[in-house]
């Protein structure tokens, strides 16, 4: 099973690093990739698409809020995730793949549910699967 952990820290943010959480979840054979902007996330999807080896799972270790997550100092939400449509990024994923967003409150409220649904339509429309996200605050590291 092929899995990729995407992590993104916010510059000058005091909260614990997302990189540490991504590395903790990584198992043998997994890949962990850091991104700093939406354009770098698109480039990662492009490279994954060009490998022609579909992913079974992808998760995001980022800071988040209702309906989206921080990618560096940019926001991936219901408006910006649409920029990923039309690039054939659905070919990155295997049949019945899973995507999960670990960022705090990403799936909270109707806007969070809409964000998850859009991600499913954009990334999993070829082979189906499941998209999930945190609906509460997450604490990566105890303070």
JSON list of C-alpha atoms in Angstrom, two decimals:
[
{"chain": "A", "resi": 1, "resn": "UNK", "atom": "CA", "xyz": [0.00, 0.00, 0.00]},
{"chain": "A", "resi": 2, "resn": "UNK", "atom": "CA", "xyz": [1.43, 3.35, -1.04]},
{"chain": "A", "resi": 3, "resn": "UNK", "atom": "CA", "xyz": [0.87, 6.30, 1.33]},
{"chain": "A", "resi": 4, "resn": "UNK", "atom": "CA", "xyz": [2.00, 9.92, 1.27]},
{"chain": "A", "resi": 5, "resn": "UNK", "atom": "CA", "xyz": [2.00, 12.29, 4.26]},
{"chain": "A", "resi": 6, "resn": "UNK", "atom": "CA", "xyz": [1.81, 15.97, 3.26]},
{"chain": "A", "resi": 7, "resn": "UNK", "atom": "CA", "xyz": [2.91, 18.49, 5.86]},
{"chain": "A", "resi": 8, "resn": "UNK", "atom": "CA", "xyz": [2.97, 22.28, 5.85]},
{"chain": "A", "resi": 9, "resn": "UNK", "atom": "CA", "xyz": [4.11, 24.64, 8.56]},
{"chain": "A", "resi": 10, "resn": "UNK", "atom": "CA", "xyz": [3.06, 28.27, 8.78]},
{"chain": "A", "resi": 11, "resn": "UNK", "atom": "CA", "xyz": [6.02, 30.63, 8.77]},
{"chain": "A", "resi": 12, "resn": "UNK", "atom": "CA", "xyz": [6.64, 32.33, 12.15]},
{"chain": "A", "resi": 13, "resn": "UNK", "atom": "CA", "xyz": [3.82, 30.32, 13.79]},
{"chain": "A", "resi": 14, "resn": "UNK", "atom": "CA", "xyz": [4.37, 29.41, 17.45]},
{"chain": "A", "resi": 15, "resn": "UNK", "atom": "CA", "xyz": [2.35, 26.18, 17.29]},
{"chain": "A", "resi": 16, "resn": "UNK", "atom": "CA", "xyz": [4.04, 22.76, 17.11]},
{"chain": "A", "resi": 17, "resn": "UNK", "atom": "CA", "xyz": [5.46, 21.71, 13.78]},
{"chain": "A", "resi": 18, "resn": "UNK", "atom": "CA", "xyz": [3.30, 19.72, 11.37]},
{"chain": "A", "resi": 19, "resn": "UNK", "atom": "CA", "xyz": [6.47, 18.08, 10.05]},
{"chain": "A", "resi": 20, "resn": "UNK", "atom": "CA", "xyz": [6.97, 16.26, 13.33]},
{"chain": "A", "resi": 21, "resn": "UNK", "atom": "CA", "xyz": [3.43, 14.84, 13.23]},
{"chain": "A", "resi": 22, "resn": "UNK", "atom": "CA", "xyz": [3.85, 13.69, 9.63]},
{"chain": "A", "resi": 23, "resn": "UNK", "atom": "CA", "xyz": [7.13, 11.94, 10.42]},
{"chain": "A", "resi": 24, "resn": "UNK", "atom": "CA", "xyz": [5.60, 10.22, 13.47]},
{"chain": "A", "resi": 25, "resn": "UNK", "atom": "CA", "xyz": [2.83, 8.69, 11.32]},
{"chain": "A", "resi": 26, "resn": "UNK", "atom": "CA", "xyz": [5.22, 7.52, 8.62]},
{"chain": "A", "resi": 27, "resn": "UNK", "atom": "CA", "xyz": [5.75, 3.78, 8.33]},
{"chain": "A", "resi": 28, "resn": "UNK", "atom": "CA", "xyz": [8.18, 1.80, 6.22]},
{"chain": "A", "resi": 29, "resn": "UNK", "atom": "CA", "xyz": [7.53, 2.55, 2.56]},
{"chain": "A", "resi": 30, "resn": "UNK", "atom": "CA", "xyz": [5.58, 5.77, 3.22]},
{"chain": "A", "resi": 31, "resn": "UNK", "atom": "CA", "xyz": [6.69, 9.12, 1.85]},
{"chain": "A", "resi": 32, "resn": "UNK", "atom": "CA", "xyz": [6.59, 12.41, 3.75]},
{"chain": "A", "resi": 33, "resn": "UNK", "atom": "CA", "xyz": [6.56, 15.63, 1.69]},
{"chain": "A", "resi": 34, "resn": "UNK", "atom": "CA", "xyz": [6.69, 19.20, 2.95]},
{"chain": "A", "resi": 35, "resn": "UNK", "atom": "CA", "xyz": [4.97, 21.98, 1.00]},
{"chain": "A", "resi": 36, "resn": "UNK", "atom": "CA", "xyz": [5.08, 25.72, 1.56]},
{"chain": "A", "resi": 37, "resn": "UNK", "atom": "CA", "xyz": [2.46, 27.08, -0.83]},
{"chain": "A", "resi": 38, "resn": "UNK", "atom": "CA", "xyz": [-0.49, 26.06, -2.97]},
{"chain": "A", "resi": 39, "resn": "UNK", "atom": "CA", "xyz": [1.72, 26.13, -6.07]},
{"chain": "A", "resi": 40, "resn": "UNK", "atom": "CA", "xyz": [4.20, 23.76, -4.43]},
{"chain": "A", "resi": 41, "resn": "UNK", "atom": "CA", "xyz": [1.29, 21.44, -3.50]},
{"chain": "A", "resi": 42, "resn": "UNK", "atom": "CA", "xyz": [0.21, 21.46, -7.16]},
{"chain": "A", "resi": 43, "resn": "UNK", "atom": "CA", "xyz": [3.76, 20.56, -8.21]},
{"chain": "A", "resi": 44, "resn": "UNK", "atom": "CA", "xyz": [3.74, 17.64, -5.75]},
{"chain": "A", "resi": 45, "resn": "UNK", "atom": "CA", "xyz": [0.47, 16.38, -7.23]},
{"chain": "A", "resi": 46, "resn": "UNK", "atom": "CA", "xyz": [1.97, 16.74, -10.70]},
{"chain": "A", "resi": 47, "resn": "UNK", "atom": "CA", "xyz": [5.02, 14.66, -9.73]},
{"chain": "A", "resi": 48, "resn": "UNK", "atom": "CA", "xyz": [2.82, 12.01, -8.10]},
{"chain": "A", "resi": 49, "resn": "UNK", "atom": "CA", "xyz": [0.65, 11.88, -11.23]},
{"chain": "A", "resi": 50, "resn": "UNK", "atom": "CA", "xyz": [3.70, 11.36, -13.42]},
{"chain": "A", "resi": 51, "resn": "UNK", "atom": "CA", "xyz": [4.88, 8.35, -11.39]},
{"chain": "A", "resi": 52, "resn": "UNK", "atom": "CA", "xyz": [1.86, 6.38, -12.65]},
{"chain": "A", "resi": 53, "resn": "UNK", "atom": "CA", "xyz": [1.82, 4.47, -9.33]},
{"chain": "A", "resi": 54, "resn": "UNK", "atom": "CA", "xyz": [-1.52, 5.22, -7.64]},
{"chain": "A", "resi": 55, "resn": "UNK", "atom": "CA", "xyz": [-1.72, 6.15, -3.96]},
{"chain": "A", "resi": 56, "resn": "UNK", "atom": "CA", "xyz": [-3.94, 4.20, -1.60]},
{"chain": "A", "resi": 57, "resn": "UNK", "atom": "CA", "xyz": [-3.77, 6.82, 1.13]},
{"chain": "A", "resi": 58, "resn": "UNK", "atom": "CA", "xyz": [-2.80, 10.44, 1.61]},
{"chain": "A", "resi": 59, "resn": "UNK", "atom": "CA", "xyz": [-3.02, 12.51, 4.73]},
{"chain": "A", "resi": 60, "resn": "UNK", "atom": "CA", "xyz": [-2.34, 16.15, 5.51]},
{"chain": "A", "resi": 61, "resn": "UNK", "atom": "CA", "xyz": [-0.58, 17.30, 8.68]},
{"chain": "A", "resi": 62, "resn": "UNK", "atom": "CA", "xyz": [-1.28, 21.01, 8.79]},
{"chain": "A", "resi": 63, "resn": "UNK", "atom": "CA", "xyz": [-2.89, 23.71, 10.84]},
{"chain": "A", "resi": 64, "resn": "UNK", "atom": "CA", "xyz": [-6.54, 24.12, 9.91]},
{"chain": "A", "resi": 65, "resn": "UNK", "atom": "CA", "xyz": [-9.86, 25.71, 10.58]},
{"chain": "A", "resi": 66, "resn": "UNK", "atom": "CA", "xyz": [-13.48, 25.15, 9.54]},
{"chain": "A", "resi": 67, "resn": "UNK", "atom": "CA", "xyz": [-13.47, 24.39, 5.82]},
{"chain": "A", "resi": 68, "resn": "UNK", "atom": "CA", "xyz": [-9.77, 24.37, 5.08]},
{"chain": "A", "resi": 69, "resn": "UNK", "atom": "CA", "xyz": [-6.14, 24.16, 6.05]},
{"chain": "A", "resi": 70, "resn": "UNK", "atom": "CA", "xyz": [-2.99, 26.23, 6.01]},
{"chain": "A", "resi": 71, "resn": "UNK", "atom": "CA", "xyz": [-0.45, 25.43, 3.33]},
{"chain": "A", "resi": 72, "resn": "UNK", "atom": "CA", "xyz": [2.42, 27.64, 4.38]},
{"chain": "A", "resi": 73, "resn": "UNK", "atom": "CA", "xyz": [0.92, 31.12, 4.62]},
{"chain": "A", "resi": 74, "resn": "UNK", "atom": "CA", "xyz": [-1.84, 30.30, 2.12]},
{"chain": "A", "resi": 75, "resn": "UNK", "atom": "CA", "xyz": [-5.27, 28.75, 2.65]},
{"chain": "A", "resi": 76, "resn": "UNK", "atom": "CA", "xyz": [-6.58, 25.63, 0.91]},
{"chain": "A", "resi": 77, "resn": "UNK", "atom": "CA", "xyz": [-10.34, 25.95, 1.26]},
{"chain": "A", "resi": 78, "resn": "UNK", "atom": "CA", "xyz": [-13.53, 25.68, -0.77]},
{"chain": "A", "resi": 79, "resn": "UNK", "atom": "CA", "xyz": [-12.46, 28.45, -3.16]},
{"chain": "A", "resi": 80, "resn": "UNK", "atom": "CA", "xyz": [-8.83, 27.47, -3.69]},
{"chain": "A", "resi": 81, "resn": "UNK", "atom": "CA", "xyz": [-9.25, 23.66, -3.84]},
{"chain": "A", "resi": 82, "resn": "UNK", "atom": "CA", "xyz": [-11.16, 24.19, -7.10]},
{"chain": "A", "resi": 83, "resn": "UNK", "atom": "CA", "xyz": [-7.85, 25.26, -8.68]},
{"chain": "A", "resi": 84, "resn": "UNK", "atom": "CA", "xyz": [-6.81, 21.58, -8.49]},
{"chain": "A", "resi": 85, "resn": "UNK", "atom": "CA", "xyz": [-9.73, 20.51, -10.72]},
{"chain": "A", "resi": 86, "resn": "UNK", "atom": "CA", "xyz": [-8.98, 19.78, -14.38]},
{"chain": "A", "resi": 87, "resn": "UNK", "atom": "CA", "xyz": [-5.35, 18.69, -13.92]},
{"chain": "A", "resi": 88, "resn": "UNK", "atom": "CA", "xyz": [-6.15, 14.95, -13.86]},
{"chain": "A", "resi": 89, "resn": "UNK", "atom": "CA", "xyz": [-5.01, 14.72, -10.22]},
{"chain": "A", "resi": 90, "resn": "UNK", "atom": "CA", "xyz": [-7.65, 12.02, -9.72]},
{"chain": "A", "resi": 91, "resn": "UNK", "atom": "CA", "xyz": [-5.20, 9.70, -11.51]},
{"chain": "A", "resi": 92, "resn": "UNK", "atom": "CA", "xyz": [-2.87, 10.05, -8.50]},
{"chain": "A", "resi": 93, "resn": "UNK", "atom": "CA", "xyz": [-5.20, 7.84, -6.44]},
{"chain": "A", "resi": 94, "resn": "UNK", "atom": "CA", "xyz": [-5.96, 4.11, -6.52]},
{"chain": "A", "resi": 95, "resn": "UNK", "atom": "CA", "xyz": [-9.47, 2.72, -6.44]},
{"chain": "A", "resi": 96, "resn": "UNK", "atom": "CA", "xyz": [-11.12, 3.23, -3.00]},
{"chain": "A", "resi": 97, "resn": "UNK", "atom": "CA", "xyz": [-8.32, 5.54, -1.84]},
{"chain": "A", "resi": 98, "resn": "UNK", "atom": "CA", "xyz": [-8.51, 7.49, 1.40]},
{"chain": "A", "resi": 99, "resn": "UNK", "atom": "CA", "xyz": [-7.60, 11.12, 2.13]},
{"chain": "A", "resi": 100, "resn": "UNK", "atom": "CA", "xyz": [-7.54, 12.52, 5.66]},
{"chain": "A", "resi": 101, "resn": "UNK", "atom": "CA", "xyz": [-6.95, 16.08, 6.92]},
{"chain": "A", "resi": 102, "resn": "UNK", "atom": "CA", "xyz": [-5.48, 16.13, 10.44]},
{"chain": "A", "resi": 103, "resn": "UNK", "atom": "CA", "xyz": [-5.63, 19.93, 10.83]},
{"chain": "A", "resi": 104, "resn": "UNK", "atom": "CA", "xyz": [-7.77, 21.31, 13.64]},
{"chain": "A", "resi": 105, "resn": "UNK", "atom": "CA", "xyz": [-11.44, 21.77, 12.80]},
{"chain": "A", "resi": 106, "resn": "UNK", "atom": "CA", "xyz": [-11.05, 21.20, 9.02]},
{"chain": "A", "resi": 107, "resn": "UNK", "atom": "CA", "xyz": [-14.32, 19.22, 8.86]},
{"chain": "A", "resi": 108, "resn": "UNK", "atom": "CA", "xyz": [-16.22, 21.46, 11.28]},
{"chain": "A", "resi": 109, "resn": "UNK", "atom": "CA", "xyz": [-19.64, 22.89, 10.30]},
{"chain": "A", "resi": 110, "resn": "UNK", "atom": "CA", "xyz": [-21.23, 22.90, 6.85]},
{"chain": "A", "resi": 111, "resn": "UNK", "atom": "CA", "xyz": [-18.23, 24.64, 5.28]},
{"chain": "A", "resi": 112, "resn": "UNK", "atom": "CA", "xyz": [-16.01, 21.80, 6.51]},
{"chain": "A", "resi": 113, "resn": "UNK", "atom": "CA", "xyz": [-18.32, 19.16, 5.08]},
{"chain": "A", "resi": 114, "resn": "UNK", "atom": "CA", "xyz": [-18.41, 21.04, 1.77]},
{"chain": "A", "resi": 115, "resn": "UNK", "atom": "CA", "xyz": [-14.60, 21.19, 1.69]},
{"chain": "A", "resi": 116, "resn": "UNK", "atom": "CA", "xyz": [-14.37, 17.41, 2.21]},
{"chain": "A", "resi": 117, "resn": "UNK", "atom": "CA", "xyz": [-16.99, 16.78, -0.48]},
{"chain": "A", "resi": 118, "resn": "UNK", "atom": "CA", "xyz": [-15.14, 18.99, -2.97]},
{"chain": "A", "resi": 119, "resn": "UNK", "atom": "CA", "xyz": [-11.89, 17.15, -2.26]},
{"chain": "A", "resi": 120, "resn": "UNK", "atom": "CA", "xyz": [-13.68, 13.88, -2.95]},
{"chain": "A", "resi": 121, "resn": "UNK", "atom": "CA", "xyz": [-15.07, 15.15, -6.26]},
{"chain": "A", "resi": 122, "resn": "UNK", "atom": "CA", "xyz": [-11.73, 16.57, -7.37]},
{"chain": "A", "resi": 123, "resn": "UNK", "atom": "CA", "xyz": [-9.33, 13.86, -6.21]},
{"chain": "A", "resi": 124, "resn": "UNK", "atom": "CA", "xyz": [-11.35, 10.65, -5.94]},
{"chain": "A", "resi": 125, "resn": "UNK", "atom": "CA", "xyz": [-13.85, 10.90, -8.81]},
{"chain": "A", "resi": 126, "resn": "UNK", "atom": "CA", "xyz": [-12.06, 8.22, -10.88]},
{"chain": "A", "resi": 127, "resn": "UNK", "atom": "CA", "xyz": [-11.93, 5.31, -8.42]},
{"chain": "A", "resi": 128, "resn": "UNK", "atom": "CA", "xyz": [-13.99, 6.41, -5.45]},
{"chain": "A", "resi": 129, "resn": "UNK", "atom": "CA", "xyz": [-12.86, 6.33, -1.86]},
{"chain": "A", "resi": 130, "resn": "UNK", "atom": "CA", "xyz": [-13.26, 8.30, 1.33]},
{"chain": "A", "resi": 131, "resn": "UNK", "atom": "CA", "xyz": [-12.29, 11.76, 2.52]},
{"chain": "A", "resi": 132, "resn": "UNK", "atom": "CA", "xyz": [-12.24, 12.64, 6.21]},
{"chain": "A", "resi": 133, "resn": "UNK", "atom": "CA", "xyz": [-11.00, 15.37, 8.50]},
{"chain": "A", "resi": 134, "resn": "UNK", "atom": "CA", "xyz": [-10.79, 16.51, 12.08]},
{"chain": "A", "resi": 135, "resn": "UNK", "atom": "CA", "xyz": [-13.90, 18.24, 13.38]},
{"chain": "A", "resi": 136, "resn": "UNK", "atom": "CA", "xyz": [-12.32, 19.35, 16.65]},
{"chain": "A", "resi": 137, "resn": "UNK", "atom": "CA", "xyz": [-9.06, 20.83, 17.83]},
{"chain": "A", "resi": 138, "resn": "UNK", "atom": "CA", "xyz": [-6.19, 18.43, 17.55]},
{"chain": "A", "resi": 139, "resn": "UNK", "atom": "CA", "xyz": [-3.17, 18.47, 19.78]},
{"chain": "A", "resi": 140, "resn": "UNK", "atom": "CA", "xyz": [-0.15, 17.04, 17.99]},
{"chain": "A", "resi": 141, "resn": "UNK", "atom": "CA", "xyz": [2.17, 17.41, 20.95]},
{"chain": "A", "resi": 142, "resn": "UNK", "atom": "CA", "xyz": [1.36, 17.99, 24.60]},
{"chain": "A", "resi": 143, "resn": "UNK", "atom": "CA", "xyz": [2.51, 21.37, 25.83]}
]
